[in-house]
Amino acid sequence: MGQFGKGGPWAPPGIFGQALRYVRSFEQLPPSSSAVLDPRPRVEGKFLFAGGEKLLIRGVTYGAFRPDENGQEFHDAQRIDSDFKQMAANGINAVRIPHTTPPRSLLDIAHRHGLRVMVGLSAEQYVGFLMDGKRAPDVEDALRAKVRSCAGHPALLCYALGNEIPASIVRWLGRARVERYLRRLYRAVKAEDPDGLVTYVNYPTTEYLQLPFLDLVCFNVYLETEDRFAAYLARLQNIAGDRPLMMSELGLDAYRNGEAAQATALDWQVRTSFAAGCSGVFVFSWTDEWFRAGEHVHDWAFGVTDGERNPKPALAAVREAFRDGATSADRSWPRISVVVCSYNGGRTIRECCEGLARLEYPDFEVIVVDDGSTDDTAAIANEFGYRVISTENQGLSRARNTGLAASTGEIVAYLDDDAYPDPHWLTYLAVSFSQNGHVGIGGPNVTPPDDGLVAECVANAPGNPTHVLLTDEEAEHLPGCNMAFRREALEAVGGFDAQFRVAGDDVDLCWRLRERGWTLGFSPAAMVWHHRRSSVRAYLKQQLGYGKAEGFLQSKWPERHNTFGYWNWHGAIYGSGITRPLPLLPPLVYHGTWGSAPFQSIYERAPNTILALPLMPEWYLIILVLLGLSALGFLWSPMLVAWPLLVLAVGALVGQALTSASHASYPGNLSRPERLRRLGLTALLHLAQPVVRLWGRVKADPRSIGKAEVSGIRWPWARTRKVWTETWREPEKRLESLERALQERGVFVLRGGHFDRWDLDARGGLLASVRLRMVVEDHGAGNQLVRLRMWPKVVGLGLSLGVVLAGLAGWAALDRSWAAAAILASVASGLGLLAITECAVAAASCVRAVEQSEALE
């Protein structure tokens, strides 16, 4: 589809004036005969709701038809009434009018038959005026008139700003200009109808348009193979994020493919869309009657009825697929055990239990593990008839293992006590498990509406539970508040590690499962509502706990951490609150040669090391050093040059926080002061979180920042040892033995990477370490000569800082500023002494580990 109306890629003034007169003529029509308005659709997470019911859209597109002599497309009320009656009889509950804003009389007819209408505003017809501004009319005024003609009608589903602005036009104008154009029109629509839902109908060739302000995400997708279609839906779900995804057009041409092939294709397209968690589907089209460019089109047949409204096989296929939705009558549903672990969760667990009571799934049980609560947690859970297991307070991991041991389902799903599920949470999990061999599947966790200002800001701050995806469908990590696993996989790895009492258990479990060669999946529709912390203090306390968990994870999984002690995720982190570098380089858009690619995507540039520095807690250390040097300016004037550097360092930190906060998702109806208030608080949380998290790591285990246990010192020089052994062992086994011996001595050890000439790095502290390299020579008959090389290594940042401070001390001495020279020399000497001490401690640990391990035996 994606064609422009008569007149080319932009509407000339004559057509614009005709359209405006047509829209204003709607206002002269009598009001709707309906005296009571139905509940207006609203967005809640990944789905639409009307009143208290989920609204799953099962729709068809309608038009374009030949207009009458007055230019009105929908002029035959009898035909419209007959069509809508036939639609309702076939399980259709929505109609999309793609290219013309319908008159209110059409909405009245739709309402009589229980149909909701997606109203097209045709902004794509006027985008050409962005290229030729001299003759540009007031497009916003035109859209406002169209909205006024429909606003408040009970049959209104949503407004679609436009339909498929051609990729060539977007490429000509530039992505940012088109995004601003659509944002401006979005605000115009909201000004006329604040409660109306607004979308824009996109398509794969302009997939790269970033439109976070839209209430829901709509795409026209025509793919004729089921696997490619399913894979692309997964990609679109990640683009949509926490918003509903709707297929605004899908279908197949029966003229070229045959009616049987059309029916088959529509069956799997609709079912795949619902199984992928789409909030609705519009089949293109209701009828083969099609009028474009001033004439009827006869060489295509996308309709589910022919031009005379006789049903085609596609209509029966669509009716059955719409009836089943994401389910199927002949599907075998696995038993699922839902485990909720709680410690003093009385404030939120009632809402959690009520949500579980609303689950629509044929075979599940609920187990509440009361982990030594001193409040009324157990009593509340007992009110709902769930199985409650009360234990002493043993920590989160043990509680989850208790739930696993008591469960009877072949799938065990975990839900936090401050979360509650979507009614079809288990359905989507079960469907996802049935479609692949993943041992674990998770879903999004979305902040409930009306949780308050602080909760909104916390939801957009770093450190919230979120998923990490290796591909659009395969996960590297699943957050503990919404995760499910096959029972046999959990039992095979021994359940959860008991050392993780508060957090980190989900990360550890995912790593252990993937270490077995198993895979994890992600179901975007398996959604739960998850309350964020409602106060800044509670949020910082949570991040402190997460930091402690990181310390335990680093001790257990040193190979999964980098030199600074941070996790090395291979996948992409999704969700709100992601810390973003300063946007010095714009993202890249893949257009293909001459803009010819059918699927055009946006790619964020990976930040280089310098741009990533303000994202790390170590940046605060740089600021402290610059602050100290700036203070020396009162003793030695050349140090006043540190003031601009200090300002730049603080500016980079604040700029990074503001950049991250600017990507936050807030309610669309906020005033400018309210939005700025949220932006400021979110930026402050971005500033505070890294420091609090680092402090939590240090409190949990000093080794998390590379602080080895002191067990003697050895002079930190290079050493080589060689041993002849008649016991043959693989070199990798010898290194693993040495690694274990170091870890048992309390040393934080890193493994060398693919491009390193060292095998192990034993950290002595923040500034220094000892590196080891092993080579094993085979001499036949099981004999081996093992050579081991150890040498000290000072961290580049610490070495550079020491050299700079020593140089400044010498300069100050030459300048006869003795006080400044003494201070600088003392600090430089202290750093040097600390580095030497750390090298000596690491060397001692390495020598003793070598002596006690089996590496050289």
PDB file of C-alpha atoms in Angstrom, residues 334-582:
ATOM      1  CA  PRO A 334       1.115 -27.315  30.399  1.00  0.00           C
ATOM      2  CA  ARG A 335       0.574 -27.042  34.140  1.00  0.00           C
ATOM      3  CA  ILE A 336       2.307 -23.959  35.519  1.00  0.00           C
ATOM      4  CA  SER A 337       3.276 -23.282  39.121  1.00  0.00           C
ATOM      5  CA  VAL A 338       3.396 -19.601  40.049  1.00  0.00           C
ATOM      6  CA  VAL A 339       5.770 -18.913  42.955  1.00  0.00           C
ATOM      7  CA  VAL A 340       5.595 -15.621  44.865  1.00  0.00           C
ATOM      8  CA  CYS A 341       8.292 -15.062  47.498  1.00  0.00           C
ATOM      9  CA  SER A 342       7.671 -12.347  50.067  1.00  0.00           C
ATOM     10  CA  TYR A 343       9.355 -10.833  53.088  1.00  0.00           C
ATOM     11  CA  ASN A 344       7.150  -8.270  54.838  1.00  0.00           C
ATOM     12  CA  GLY A 345       5.277  -7.624  51.600  1.00  0.00           C
ATOM     13  CA  GLY A 346       1.922  -6.966  53.213  1.00  0.00           C
ATOM     14  CA  ARG A 347       1.680  -3.525  51.611  1.00  0.00           C
ATOM     15  CA  THR A 348       1.643  -4.877  48.041  1.00  0.00           C
ATOM     16  CA  ILE A 349       0.883  -8.601  48.137  1.00  0.00           C
ATOM     17  CA  ARG A 350      -2.900  -8.164  48.166  1.00  0.00           C
ATOM     18  CA  GLU A 351      -2.750  -6.499  44.759  1.00  0.00           C
ATOM     19  CA  CYS A 352      -0.437  -9.299  43.604  1.00  0.00           C
ATOM     20  CA  CYS A 353      -2.891 -11.966  44.789  1.00  0.00           C
ATOM     21  CA  GLU A 354      -5.832 -10.175  43.184  1.00  0.00           C
ATOM     22  CA  GLY A 355      -3.961 -10.090  39.884  1.00  0.00           C
ATOM     23  CA  LEU A 356      -3.252 -13.810  40.137  1.00  0.00           C
ATOM     24  CA  ALA A 357      -6.945 -14.439  40.791  1.00  0.00           C
ATOM     25  CA  ARG A 358      -7.753 -12.736  37.466  1.00  0.00           C
ATOM     26  CA  LEU A 359      -5.453 -15.011  35.450  1.00  0.00           C
ATOM     27  CA  GLU A 360      -7.172 -16.688  32.515  1.00  0.00           C
ATOM     28  CA  TYR A 361      -5.332 -19.989  32.205  1.00  0.00           C
ATOM     29  CA  PRO A 362      -6.722 -23.530  32.447  1.00  0.00           C
ATOM     30  CA  ASP A 363      -4.150 -25.252  34.666  1.00  0.00           C
ATOM     31  CA  PHE A 364      -2.039 -23.423  37.242  1.00  0.00           C
ATOM     32  CA  GLU A 365      -1.342 -23.246  40.960  1.00  0.00           C
ATOM     33  CA  VAL A 366      -0.116 -20.411  43.175  1.00  0.00           C
ATOM     34  CA  ILE A 367       2.461 -20.948  45.922  1.00  0.00           C
ATOM     35  CA  VAL A 368       3.285 -18.070  48.270  1.00  0.00           C
ATOM     36  CA  VAL A 369       6.516 -18.496  50.227  1.00  0.00           C
ATOM     37  CA  ASP A 370       6.423 -16.298  53.338  1.00  0.00           C
ATOM     38  CA  ASP A 371      10.123 -15.856  54.112  1.00  0.00           C
ATOM     39  CA  GLY A 372       9.893 -15.042  57.811  1.00  0.00           C
ATOM     40  CA  SER A 373       7.633 -11.988  57.489  1.00  0.00           C
ATOM     41  CA  THR A 374       6.628 -10.147  60.657  1.00  0.00           C
ATOM     42  CA  ASP A 375       3.600  -8.477  59.053  1.00  0.00           C
ATOM     43  CA  ASP A 376       0.301  -9.869  57.688  1.00  0.00           C
ATOM     44  CA  THR A 377       1.742 -11.261  54.431  1.00  0.00           C
ATOM     45  CA  ALA A 378       0.733 -14.863  55.105  1.00  0.00           C
ATOM     46  CA  ALA A 379      -2.757 -13.917  56.318  1.00  0.00           C
ATOM     47  CA  ILE A 380      -3.482 -11.920  53.157  1.00  0.00           C
ATOM     48  CA  ALA A 381      -2.305 -14.744  50.882  1.00  0.00           C
ATOM     49  CA  ASN A 382      -4.427 -17.257  52.821  1.00  0.00           C
ATOM     50  CA  GLU A 383      -7.533 -15.167  52.106  1.00  0.00           C
ATOM     51  CA  PHE A 384      -7.236 -16.134  48.448  1.00  0.00           C
ATOM     52  CA  GLY A 385      -6.926 -19.851  49.105  1.00  0.00           C
ATOM     53  CA  TYR A 386      -3.400 -20.072  47.768  1.00  0.00           C
ATOM     54  CA  ARG A 387      -0.909 -22.522  49.216  1.00  0.00           C
ATOM     55  CA  VAL A 388       1.190 -20.592  51.743  1.00  0.00           C
ATOM     56  CA  ILE A 389       4.533 -21.923  53.008  1.00  0.00           C
ATOM     57  CA  SER A 390       5.957 -20.036  56.005  1.00  0.00           C
ATOM     58  CA  THR A 391       9.647 -20.353  56.815  1.00  0.00           C
ATOM     59  CA  GLU A 392      12.296 -18.562  58.803  1.00  0.00           C
ATOM     60  CA  ASN A 393      13.931 -15.671  57.005  1.00  0.00           C
ATOM     61  CA  GLN A 394      16.528 -17.336  54.794  1.00  0.00           C
ATOM     62  CA  GLY A 395      16.764 -14.979  51.840  1.00  0.00           C
ATOM     63  CA  LEU A 396      15.281 -14.751  48.372  1.00  0.00           C
ATOM     64  CA  SER A 397      17.125 -17.644  46.725  1.00  0.00           C
ATOM     65  CA  ARG A 398      16.215 -20.155  49.424  1.00  0.00           C
ATOM     66  CA  ALA A 399      12.605 -18.974  49.294  1.00  0.00           C
ATOM     67  CA  ARG A 400      12.523 -19.532  45.556  1.00  0.00           C
ATOM     68  CA  ASN A 401      13.989 -22.996  46.012  1.00  0.00           C
ATOM     69  CA  THR A 402      11.304 -23.732  48.593  1.00  0.00           C
ATOM     70  CA  GLY A 403       8.652 -22.795  46.061  1.00  0.00           C
ATOM     71  CA  LEU A 404      10.342 -24.963  43.432  1.00  0.00           C
ATOM     72  CA  ALA A 405      10.391 -27.993  45.745  1.00  0.00           C
ATOM     73  CA  ALA A 406       6.678 -27.591  46.534  1.00  0.00           C
ATOM     74  CA  SER A 407       5.536 -26.966  42.962  1.00  0.00           C
ATOM     75  CA  THR A 408       3.828 -29.531  40.738  1.00  0.00           C
ATOM     76  CA  GLY A 409       3.930 -27.763  37.369  1.00  0.00           C
ATOM     77  CA  GLU A 410       6.223 -28.630  34.488  1.00  0.00           C
ATOM     78  CA  ILE A 411       6.856 -24.892  34.215  1.00  0.00           C
ATOM     79  CA  VAL A 412       7.679 -22.773  37.271  1.00  0.00           C
ATOM     80  CA  ALA A 413       6.984 -19.040  36.950  1.00  0.00           C
ATOM     81  CA  TYR A 414       8.287 -16.480  39.446  1.00  0.00           C
ATOM     82  CA  LEU A 415       6.536 -13.227  40.289  1.00  0.00           C
ATOM     83  CA  ASP A 416       7.602 -10.584  42.820  1.00  0.00           C
ATOM     84  CA  ASP A 417       5.233  -9.638  45.635  1.00  0.00           C
ATOM     85  CA  ASP A 418       5.173  -6.005  44.440  1.00  0.00           C
ATOM     86  CA  ALA A 419       4.036  -7.026  40.947  1.00  0.00           C
ATOM     87  CA  TYR A 420       0.784  -8.307  39.455  1.00  0.00           C
ATOM     88  CA  PRO A 421       0.260 -10.016  36.097  1.00  0.00           C
ATOM     89  CA  ASP A 422      -1.719  -9.261  32.992  1.00  0.00           C
ATOM     90  CA  PRO A 423      -4.679 -11.697  32.845  1.00  0.00           C
ATOM     91  CA  HIS A 424      -3.067 -13.568  29.934  1.00  0.00           C
ATOM     92  CA  TRP A 425       0.460 -13.663  31.385  1.00  0.00           C
ATOM     93  CA  LEU A 426       0.591 -17.442  31.678  1.00  0.00           C
ATOM     94  CA  THR A 427      -1.069 -17.935  28.297  1.00  0.00           C
ATOM     95  CA  TYR A 428       1.651 -16.039  26.486  1.00  0.00           C
ATOM     96  CA  LEU A 429       4.378 -17.811  28.478  1.00  0.00           C
ATOM     97  CA  ALA A 430       2.918 -21.202  27.604  1.00  0.00           C
ATOM     98  CA  VAL A 431       2.587 -20.317  23.918  1.00  0.00           C
ATOM     99  CA  SER A 432       6.207 -19.181  23.839  1.00  0.00           C
ATOM    100  CA  PHE A 433       7.422 -22.381  25.533  1.00  0.00           C
ATOM    101  CA  SER A 434       5.486 -24.457  23.000  1.00  0.00           C
ATOM    102  CA  GLN A 435       7.087 -22.729  20.030  1.00  0.00           C
ATOM    103  CA  ASN A 436      10.766 -23.266  20.850  1.00  0.00           C
ATOM    104  CA  GLY A 437      13.217 -25.162  22.987  1.00  0.00           C
ATOM    105  CA  HIS A 438      14.070 -22.383  25.437  1.00  0.00           C
ATOM    106  CA  VAL A 439      14.452 -23.521  29.052  1.00  0.00           C
ATOM    107  CA  GLY A 440      13.454 -20.112  30.396  1.00  0.00           C
ATOM    108  CA  ILE A 441      11.229 -17.300  29.155  1.00  0.00           C
ATOM    109  CA  GLY A 442      10.580 -13.870  30.604  1.00  0.00           C
ATOM    110  CA  GLY A 443       8.524 -10.842  29.736  1.00  0.00           C
ATOM    111  CA  PRO A 444       8.410  -7.102  30.300  1.00  0.00           C
ATOM    112  CA  ASN A 445       7.700  -5.506  33.655  1.00  0.00           C
ATOM    113  CA  VAL A 446       5.886  -2.210  33.323  1.00  0.00           C
ATOM    114  CA  THR A 447       5.322   0.536  35.894  1.00  0.00           C
ATOM    115  CA  PRO A 448       1.612   0.772  36.813  1.00  0.00           C
ATOM    116  CA  PRO A 449      -0.108   4.052  35.969  1.00  0.00           C
ATOM    117  CA  ASP A 450      -0.683   6.631  38.690  1.00  0.00           C
ATOM    118  CA  ASP A 451       2.125   5.371  40.938  1.00  0.00           C
ATOM    119  CA  GLY A 452       3.226   8.949  41.590  1.00  0.00           C
ATOM    120  CA  LEU A 453       5.952  11.325  40.473  1.00  0.00           C
ATOM    121  CA  VAL A 454       8.853   9.615  42.242  1.00  0.00           C
ATOM    122  CA  ALA A 455       7.880   6.175  40.928  1.00  0.00           C
ATOM    123  CA  GLU A 456       7.705   7.580  37.399  1.00  0.00           C
ATOM    124  CA  CYS A 457      11.217   8.992  37.751  1.00  0.00           C
ATOM    125  CA  VAL A 458      12.560   5.799  39.345  1.00  0.00           C
ATOM    126  CA  ALA A 459      11.091   3.819  36.435  1.00  0.00           C
ATOM    127  CA  ASN A 460      13.257   5.948  34.130  1.00  0.00           C
ATOM    128  CA  ALA A 461      16.374   5.744  36.314  1.00  0.00           C
ATOM    129  CA  PRO A 462      19.158   3.157  35.976  1.00  0.00           C
ATOM    130  CA  GLY A 463      19.203  -0.077  37.929  1.00  0.00           C
ATOM    131  CA  ASN A 464      15.638  -1.260  37.372  1.00  0.00           C
ATOM    132  CA  PRO A 465      15.066  -4.937  36.544  1.00  0.00           C
ATOM    133  CA  THR A 466      15.108  -5.363  32.789  1.00  0.00           C
ATOM    134  CA  HIS A 467      15.818  -7.943  30.140  1.00  0.00           C
ATOM    135  CA  VAL A 468      18.957  -8.307  28.042  1.00  0.00           C
ATOM    136  CA  LEU A 469      18.458  -9.711  24.537  1.00  0.00           C
ATOM    137  CA  LEU A 470      21.024 -11.356  22.286  1.00  0.00           C
ATOM    138  CA  THR A 471      18.570 -11.258  19.377  1.00  0.00           C
ATOM    139  CA  ASP A 472      14.996 -10.061  19.040  1.00  0.00           C
ATOM    140  CA  GLU A 473      13.857 -13.437  20.391  1.00  0.00           C
ATOM    141  CA  GLU A 474      16.726 -14.877  22.474  1.00  0.00           C
ATOM    142  CA  ALA A 475      17.585 -13.477  25.899  1.00  0.00           C
ATOM    143  CA  GLU A 476      20.818 -13.349  27.825  1.00  0.00           C
ATOM    144  CA  HIS A 477      19.168 -12.296  31.086  1.00  0.00           C
ATOM    145  CA  LEU A 478      15.619 -12.383  32.470  1.00  0.00           C
ATOM    146  CA  PRO A 479      14.612 -10.167  35.419  1.00  0.00           C
ATOM    147  CA  GLY A 480      13.513 -12.014  38.539  1.00  0.00           C
ATOM    148  CA  CYS A 481      10.170 -10.209  38.805  1.00  0.00           C
ATOM    149  CA  ASN A 482       8.898 -11.932  35.645  1.00  0.00           C
ATOM    150  CA  MET A 483      10.593 -15.172  34.666  1.00  0.00           C
ATOM    151  CA  ALA A 484       9.554 -18.784  34.066  1.00  0.00           C
ATOM    152  CA  PHE A 485      11.589 -21.959  33.612  1.00  0.00           C
ATOM    153  CA  ARG A 486      11.139 -25.582  32.728  1.00  0.00           C
ATOM    154  CA  ARG A 487      11.233 -27.570  35.944  1.00  0.00           C
ATOM    155  CA  GLU A 488      13.804 -30.082  34.731  1.00  0.00           C
ATOM    156  CA  ALA A 489      16.230 -27.289  33.831  1.00  0.00           C
ATOM    157  CA  LEU A 490      15.940 -25.687  37.271  1.00  0.00           C
ATOM    158  CA  GLU A 491      16.492 -29.016  38.985  1.00  0.00           C
ATOM    159  CA  ALA A 492      19.431 -29.851  36.714  1.00  0.00           C
ATOM    160  CA  VAL A 493      21.377 -26.775  37.870  1.00  0.00           C
ATOM    161  CA  GLY A 494      20.378 -27.133  41.521  1.00  0.00           C
ATOM    162  CA  GLY A 495      17.934 -24.237  41.633  1.00  0.00           C
ATOM    163  CA  PHE A 496      18.998 -20.832  42.917  1.00  0.00           C
ATOM    164  CA  ASP A 497      22.303 -20.113  44.681  1.00  0.00           C
ATOM    165  CA  ALA A 498      21.552 -19.496  48.372  1.00  0.00           C
ATOM    166  CA  GLN A 499      24.258 -16.841  48.779  1.00  0.00           C
ATOM    167  CA  PHE A 500      22.065 -14.338  46.908  1.00  0.00           C
ATOM    168  CA  ARG A 501      19.708 -13.296  49.675  1.00  0.00           C
ATOM    169  CA  VAL A 502      18.249 -10.103  48.159  1.00  0.00           C
ATOM    170  CA  ALA A 503      19.150  -9.873  44.473  1.00  0.00           C
ATOM    171  CA  GLY A 504      21.496 -11.238  41.837  1.00  0.00           C
ATOM    172  CA  ASP A 505      19.957 -14.724  41.935  1.00  0.00           C
ATOM    173  CA  ASP A 506      18.287 -14.225  38.558  1.00  0.00           C
ATOM    174  CA  VAL A 507      21.547 -13.156  36.896  1.00  0.00           C
ATOM    175  CA  ASP A 508      23.418 -16.106  38.375  1.00  0.00           C
ATOM    176  CA  LEU A 509      20.726 -18.578  37.328  1.00  0.00           C
ATOM    177  CA  CYS A 510      20.583 -17.282  33.755  1.00  0.00           C
ATOM    178  CA  TRP A 511      24.369 -17.546  33.459  1.00  0.00           C
ATOM    179  CA  ARG A 512      24.361 -21.115  34.812  1.00  0.00           C
ATOM    180  CA  LEU A 513      21.604 -22.190  32.434  1.00  0.00           C
ATOM    181  CA  ARG A 514      23.342 -20.664  29.436  1.00  0.00           C
ATOM    182  CA  GLU A 515      26.625 -22.238  30.570  1.00  0.00           C
ATOM    183  CA  ARG A 516      24.924 -25.611  30.021  1.00  0.00           C
ATOM    184  CA  GLY A 517      24.321 -24.667  26.393  1.00  0.00           C
ATOM    185  CA  TRP A 518      20.619 -23.947  26.924  1.00  0.00           C
ATOM    186  CA  THR A 519      18.853 -20.843  25.671  1.00  0.00           C
ATOM    187  CA  LEU A 520      16.468 -18.294  27.143  1.00  0.00           C
ATOM    188  CA  GLY A 521      13.623 -16.560  25.370  1.00  0.00           C
ATOM    189  CA  PHE A 522      11.537 -13.428  25.684  1.00  0.00           C
ATOM    190  CA  SER A 523       7.785 -13.018  25.228  1.00  0.00           C
ATOM    191  CA  PRO A 524       6.843  -9.316  24.899  1.00  0.00           C
ATOM    192  CA  ALA A 525       3.190 -10.021  25.676  1.00  0.00           C
ATOM    193  CA  ALA A 526       3.841 -11.947  28.921  1.00  0.00           C
ATOM    194  CA  MET A 527       3.599  -8.705  30.843  1.00  0.00           C
ATOM    195  CA  VAL A 528       3.435  -7.921  34.534  1.00  0.00           C
ATOM    196  CA  TRP A 529       2.907  -4.630  36.307  1.00  0.00           C
ATOM    197  CA  HIS A 530       5.787  -3.930  38.677  1.00  0.00           C
ATOM    198  CA  HIS A 531       5.740  -1.130  41.239  1.00  0.00           C
ATOM    199  CA  ARG A 532       8.902   0.954  41.411  1.00  0.00           C
ATOM    200  CA  ARG A 533      10.182   2.466  44.639  1.00  0.00           C
ATOM    201  CA  SER A 534       7.993   5.383  45.692  1.00  0.00           C
ATOM    202  CA  SER A 535      10.704   7.406  47.445  1.00  0.00           C
ATOM    203  CA  VAL A 536      14.251   8.406  46.608  1.00  0.00           C
ATOM    204  CA  ARG A 537      15.497   6.832  49.853  1.00  0.00           C
ATOM    205  CA  ALA A 538      13.854   3.499  49.037  1.00  0.00           C
ATOM    206  CA  TYR A 539      15.340   3.583  45.533  1.00  0.00           C
ATOM    207  CA  LEU A 540      18.856   4.248  46.820  1.00  0.00           C
ATOM    208  CA  LYS A 541      18.476   1.483  49.418  1.00  0.00           C
ATOM    209  CA  GLN A 542      17.436  -0.875  46.625  1.00  0.00           C
ATOM    210  CA  GLN A 543      20.480   0.087  44.540  1.00  0.00           C
ATOM    211  CA  LEU A 544      22.723  -0.480  47.569  1.00  0.00           C
ATOM    212  CA  GLY A 545      21.348  -4.014  47.797  1.00  0.00           C
ATOM    213  CA  TYR A 546      21.851  -4.553  44.087  1.00  0.00           C
ATOM    214  CA  GLY A 547      25.439  -3.388  44.505  1.00  0.00           C
ATOM    215  CA  LYS A 548      26.019  -6.010  47.192  1.00  0.00           C
ATOM    216  CA  ALA A 549      24.635  -8.652  44.842  1.00  0.00           C
ATOM    217  CA  GLU A 550      27.033  -7.445  42.148  1.00  0.00           C
ATOM    218  CA  GLY A 551      29.908  -7.972  44.564  1.00  0.00           C
ATOM    219  CA  PHE A 552      28.878 -11.597  45.125  1.00  0.00           C
ATOM    220  CA  LEU A 553      28.404 -12.113  41.390  1.00  0.00           C
ATOM    221  CA  GLN A 554      31.858 -10.725  40.677  1.00  0.00           C
ATOM    222  CA  SER A 555      33.425 -13.086  43.172  1.00  0.00           C
ATOM    223  CA  LYS A 556      31.592 -16.061  41.651  1.00  0.00           C
ATOM    224  CA  TRP A 557      31.847 -15.072  37.975  1.00  0.00           C
ATOM    225  CA  PRO A 558      35.079 -13.057  37.576  1.00  0.00           C
ATOM    226  CA  GLU A 559      35.383 -14.089  33.928  1.00  0.00           C
ATOM    227  CA  ARG A 560      32.109 -12.295  33.146  1.00  0.00           C
ATOM    228  CA  HIS A 561      33.422  -8.961  34.464  1.00  0.00           C
ATOM    229  CA  ASN A 562      35.825  -6.469  32.961  1.00  0.00           C
ATOM    230  CA  THR A 563      38.863  -4.855  34.580  1.00  0.00           C
ATOM    231  CA  PHE A 564      36.696  -2.320  36.405  1.00  0.00           C
ATOM    232  CA  GLY A 565      34.413  -5.033  37.771  1.00  0.00           C
ATOM    233  CA  TYR A 566      31.397  -4.441  35.536  1.00  0.00           C
ATOM    234  CA  TRP A 567      29.347  -7.126  33.775  1.00  0.00           C
ATOM    235  CA  ASN A 568      30.165  -7.798  30.159  1.00  0.00           C
ATOM    236  CA  TRP A 569      26.760  -8.204  28.544  1.00  0.00           C
ATOM    237  CA  HIS A 570      26.890  -9.536  25.017  1.00  0.00           C
ATOM    238  CA  GLY A 571      23.306  -8.554  24.292  1.00  0.00           C
ATOM    239  CA  ALA A 572      21.374  -5.297  24.210  1.00  0.00           C
ATOM    240  CA  ILE A 573      19.758  -3.948  27.378  1.00  0.00           C
ATOM    241  CA  TYR A 574      16.118  -2.972  26.930  1.00  0.00           C
ATOM    242  CA  GLY A 575      13.775  -0.899  29.026  1.00  0.00           C
ATOM    243  CA  SER A 576      13.609   2.575  30.527  1.00  0.00           C
ATOM    244  CA  GLY A 577      16.414   4.129  32.543  1.00  0.00           C
ATOM    245  CA  ILE A 578      19.294   3.049  30.341  1.00  0.00           C
ATOM    246  CA  THR A 579      22.353   5.218  30.917  1.00  0.00           C
ATOM    247  CA  ARG A 580      23.285   6.846  27.633  1.00  0.00           C
ATOM    248  CA  PRO A 581      26.530   8.527  26.554  1.00  0.00           C
ATOM    249  CA  LEU A 582      26.653  12.111  25.348  1.00  0.00           C
TER     250      LEU A 582
END
